[in-house]
CSV table of C-alpha atoms in Angstrom, one decimal:
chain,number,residue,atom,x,y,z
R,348,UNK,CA,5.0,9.7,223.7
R,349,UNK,CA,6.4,6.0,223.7
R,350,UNK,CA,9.1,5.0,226.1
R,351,UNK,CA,11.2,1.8,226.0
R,352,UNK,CA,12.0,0.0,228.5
R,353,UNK,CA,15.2,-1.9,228.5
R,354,UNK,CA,19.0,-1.5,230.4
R,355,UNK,CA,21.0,1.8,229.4
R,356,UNK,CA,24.5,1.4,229.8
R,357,UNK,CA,27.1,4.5,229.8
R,358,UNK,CA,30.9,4.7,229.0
R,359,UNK,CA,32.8,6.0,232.1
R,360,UNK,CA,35.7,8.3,231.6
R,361,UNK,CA,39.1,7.3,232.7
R,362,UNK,CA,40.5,9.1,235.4
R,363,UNK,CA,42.4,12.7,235.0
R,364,UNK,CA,45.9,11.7,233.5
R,365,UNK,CA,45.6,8.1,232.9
R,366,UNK,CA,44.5,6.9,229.0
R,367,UNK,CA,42.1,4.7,228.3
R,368,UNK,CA,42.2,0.8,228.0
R,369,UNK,CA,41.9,0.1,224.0
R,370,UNK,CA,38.4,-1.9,223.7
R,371,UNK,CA,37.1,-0.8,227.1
R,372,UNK,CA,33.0,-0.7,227.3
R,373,UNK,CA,33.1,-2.3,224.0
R,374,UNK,CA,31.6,-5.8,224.5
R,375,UNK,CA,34.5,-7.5,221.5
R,376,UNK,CA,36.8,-9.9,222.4
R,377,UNK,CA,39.6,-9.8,219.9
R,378,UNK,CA,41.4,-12.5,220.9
R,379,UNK,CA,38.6,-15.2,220.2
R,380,UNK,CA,38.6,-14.1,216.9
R,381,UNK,CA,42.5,-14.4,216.4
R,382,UNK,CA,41.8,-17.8,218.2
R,383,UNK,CA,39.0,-18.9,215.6
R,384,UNK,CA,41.6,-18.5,212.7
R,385,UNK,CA,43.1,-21.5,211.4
R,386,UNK,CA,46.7,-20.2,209.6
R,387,UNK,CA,48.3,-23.4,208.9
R,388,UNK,CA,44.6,-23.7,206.4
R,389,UNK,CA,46.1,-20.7,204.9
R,390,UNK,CA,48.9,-21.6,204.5
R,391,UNK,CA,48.1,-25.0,202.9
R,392,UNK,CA,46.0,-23.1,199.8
R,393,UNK,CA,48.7,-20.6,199.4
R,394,UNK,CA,51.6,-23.2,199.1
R,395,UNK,CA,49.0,-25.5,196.4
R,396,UNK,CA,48.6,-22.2,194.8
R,397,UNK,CA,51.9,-21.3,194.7
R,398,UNK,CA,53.1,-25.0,193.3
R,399,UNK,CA,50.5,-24.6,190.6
R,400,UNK,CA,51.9,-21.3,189.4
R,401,UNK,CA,55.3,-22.9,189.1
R,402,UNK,CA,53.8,-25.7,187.0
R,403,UNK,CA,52.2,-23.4,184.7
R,404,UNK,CA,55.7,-21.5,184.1
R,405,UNK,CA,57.6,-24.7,184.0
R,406,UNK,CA,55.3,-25.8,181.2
R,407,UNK,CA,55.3,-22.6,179.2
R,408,UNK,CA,59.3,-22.3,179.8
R,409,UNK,CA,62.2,-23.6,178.5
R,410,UNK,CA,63.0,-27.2,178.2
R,411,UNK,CA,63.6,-29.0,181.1
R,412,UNK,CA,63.5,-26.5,183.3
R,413,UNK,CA,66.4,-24.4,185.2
R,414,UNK,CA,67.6,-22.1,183.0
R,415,UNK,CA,70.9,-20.4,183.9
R,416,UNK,CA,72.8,-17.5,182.5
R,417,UNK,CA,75.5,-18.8,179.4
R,418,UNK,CA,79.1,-17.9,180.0
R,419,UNK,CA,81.5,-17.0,178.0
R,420,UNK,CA,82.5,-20.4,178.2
R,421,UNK,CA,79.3,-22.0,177.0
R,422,UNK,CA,79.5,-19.9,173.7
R,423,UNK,CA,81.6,-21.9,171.7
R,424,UNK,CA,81.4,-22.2,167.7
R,425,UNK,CA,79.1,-25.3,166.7
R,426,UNK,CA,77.5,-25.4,169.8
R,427,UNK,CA,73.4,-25.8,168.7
R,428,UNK,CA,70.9,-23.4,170.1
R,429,UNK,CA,67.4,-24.3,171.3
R,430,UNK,CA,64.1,-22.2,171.9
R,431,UNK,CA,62.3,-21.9,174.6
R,432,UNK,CA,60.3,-24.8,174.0
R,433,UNK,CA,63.5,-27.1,173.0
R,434,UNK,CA,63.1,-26.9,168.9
R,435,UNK,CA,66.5,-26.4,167.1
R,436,UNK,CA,66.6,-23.0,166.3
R,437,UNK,CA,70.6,-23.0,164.6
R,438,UNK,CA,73.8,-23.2,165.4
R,439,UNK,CA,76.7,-21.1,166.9
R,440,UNK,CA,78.8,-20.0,164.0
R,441,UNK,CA,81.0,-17.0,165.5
R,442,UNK,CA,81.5,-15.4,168.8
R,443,UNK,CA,82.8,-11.8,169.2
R,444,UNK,CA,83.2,-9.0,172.2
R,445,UNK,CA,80.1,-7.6,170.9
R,446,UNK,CA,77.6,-10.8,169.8
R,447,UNK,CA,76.9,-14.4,169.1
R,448,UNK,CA,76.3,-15.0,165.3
R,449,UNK,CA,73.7,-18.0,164.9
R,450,UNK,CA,73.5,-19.8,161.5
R,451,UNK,CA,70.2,-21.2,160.6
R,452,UNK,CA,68.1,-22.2,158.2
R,453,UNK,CA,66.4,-19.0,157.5
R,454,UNK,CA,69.8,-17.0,157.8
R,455,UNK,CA,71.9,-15.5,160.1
R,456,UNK,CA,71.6,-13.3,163.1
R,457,UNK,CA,73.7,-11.5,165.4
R,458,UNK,CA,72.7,-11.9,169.0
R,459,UNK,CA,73.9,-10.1,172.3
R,460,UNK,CA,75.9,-12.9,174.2
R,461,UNK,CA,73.6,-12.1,177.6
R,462,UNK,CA,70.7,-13.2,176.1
R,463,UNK,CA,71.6,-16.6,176.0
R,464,UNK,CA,70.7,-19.1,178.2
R,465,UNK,CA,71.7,-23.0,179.0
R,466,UNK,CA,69.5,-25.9,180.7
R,467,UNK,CA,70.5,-29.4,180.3
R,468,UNK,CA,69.5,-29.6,176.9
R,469,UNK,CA,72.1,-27.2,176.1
R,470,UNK,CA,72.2,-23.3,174.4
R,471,UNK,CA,68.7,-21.8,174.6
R,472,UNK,CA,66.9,-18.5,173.4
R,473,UNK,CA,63.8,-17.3,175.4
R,474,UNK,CA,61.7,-16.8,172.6
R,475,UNK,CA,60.1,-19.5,169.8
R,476,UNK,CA,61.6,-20.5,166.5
R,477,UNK,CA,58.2,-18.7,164.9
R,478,UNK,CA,59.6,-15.3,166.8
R,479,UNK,CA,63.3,-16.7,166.0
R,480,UNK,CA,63.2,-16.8,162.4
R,481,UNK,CA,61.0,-13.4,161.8
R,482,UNK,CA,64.1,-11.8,163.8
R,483,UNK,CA,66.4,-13.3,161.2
R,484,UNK,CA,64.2,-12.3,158.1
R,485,UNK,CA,64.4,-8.5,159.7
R,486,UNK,CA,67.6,-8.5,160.5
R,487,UNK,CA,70.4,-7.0,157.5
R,488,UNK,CA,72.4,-10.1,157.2
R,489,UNK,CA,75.6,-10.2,158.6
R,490,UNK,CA,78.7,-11.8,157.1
């Protein structure tokens, strides 16, 4: 039969009706730990992360960045429209309650006024004039 020799320590129960001090008899000292953590580290490689993310989308996005919502107002007959990546895609050739008809080189295309958007360079669709023209080669032609 081996015995060890060594210092045995016991966990004391707290008195009838009181409750317990969290962390009591365990040897942990929380606070160092919070102490030990440097936050404004943290928050340095999330903030360069998050500024890379909005390079990537900026470069992948439309032209020149910002993009806003057309109005009404913006849609106006003759007005050139732009792809996401700032290549002509057509022109505005009629506006209606319903749509914006584009004229372009492949055809025309009716497109739902909310879908368009402006930056500085003007008119823009999110979407490339590859995806652009199939859309008008799918789409009956309108008059």
């Amino acid at each position: 039969m081996a015995l060890c020799s060594g210092t045995a320590t016991a966990q004391v129960a707290p008195p009838m009706g009181s409750s317990p001090t969290p962390g009591a008899g365990l040897n942990y000292d929380a606070s160092a730990h919070d102490k030990a953590t440097d936050y404004s580290a943290l928050d340095d490689v999330n903030n360069a992360r998050r500024a890379k993310r909005v390079q990537q989308v900026d470069a992948i996005g439309s032209v020149g960045g910002g993009a806003v919502a057309a109005t009404s107002g913006d849609l106006l007959p003759g007005s050139h429209i732009f792809d996401k990546r700032g290549q002509m895609l057509g022109d505005v050739e009629r506006v209606d309650a319903l749509s914006v008809t584009v004229a372009s080189g492949a055809g025309r295309v009716a497109v739902p006024a909310e879908a368009f958007g402006k930056n500085k360079r003007g008119l823009m669709l999110e979407l490339t004039k590859k995806q652009f023209d199939e859309l008008v080669k799918s789409t009956v032609p309108t008059k």
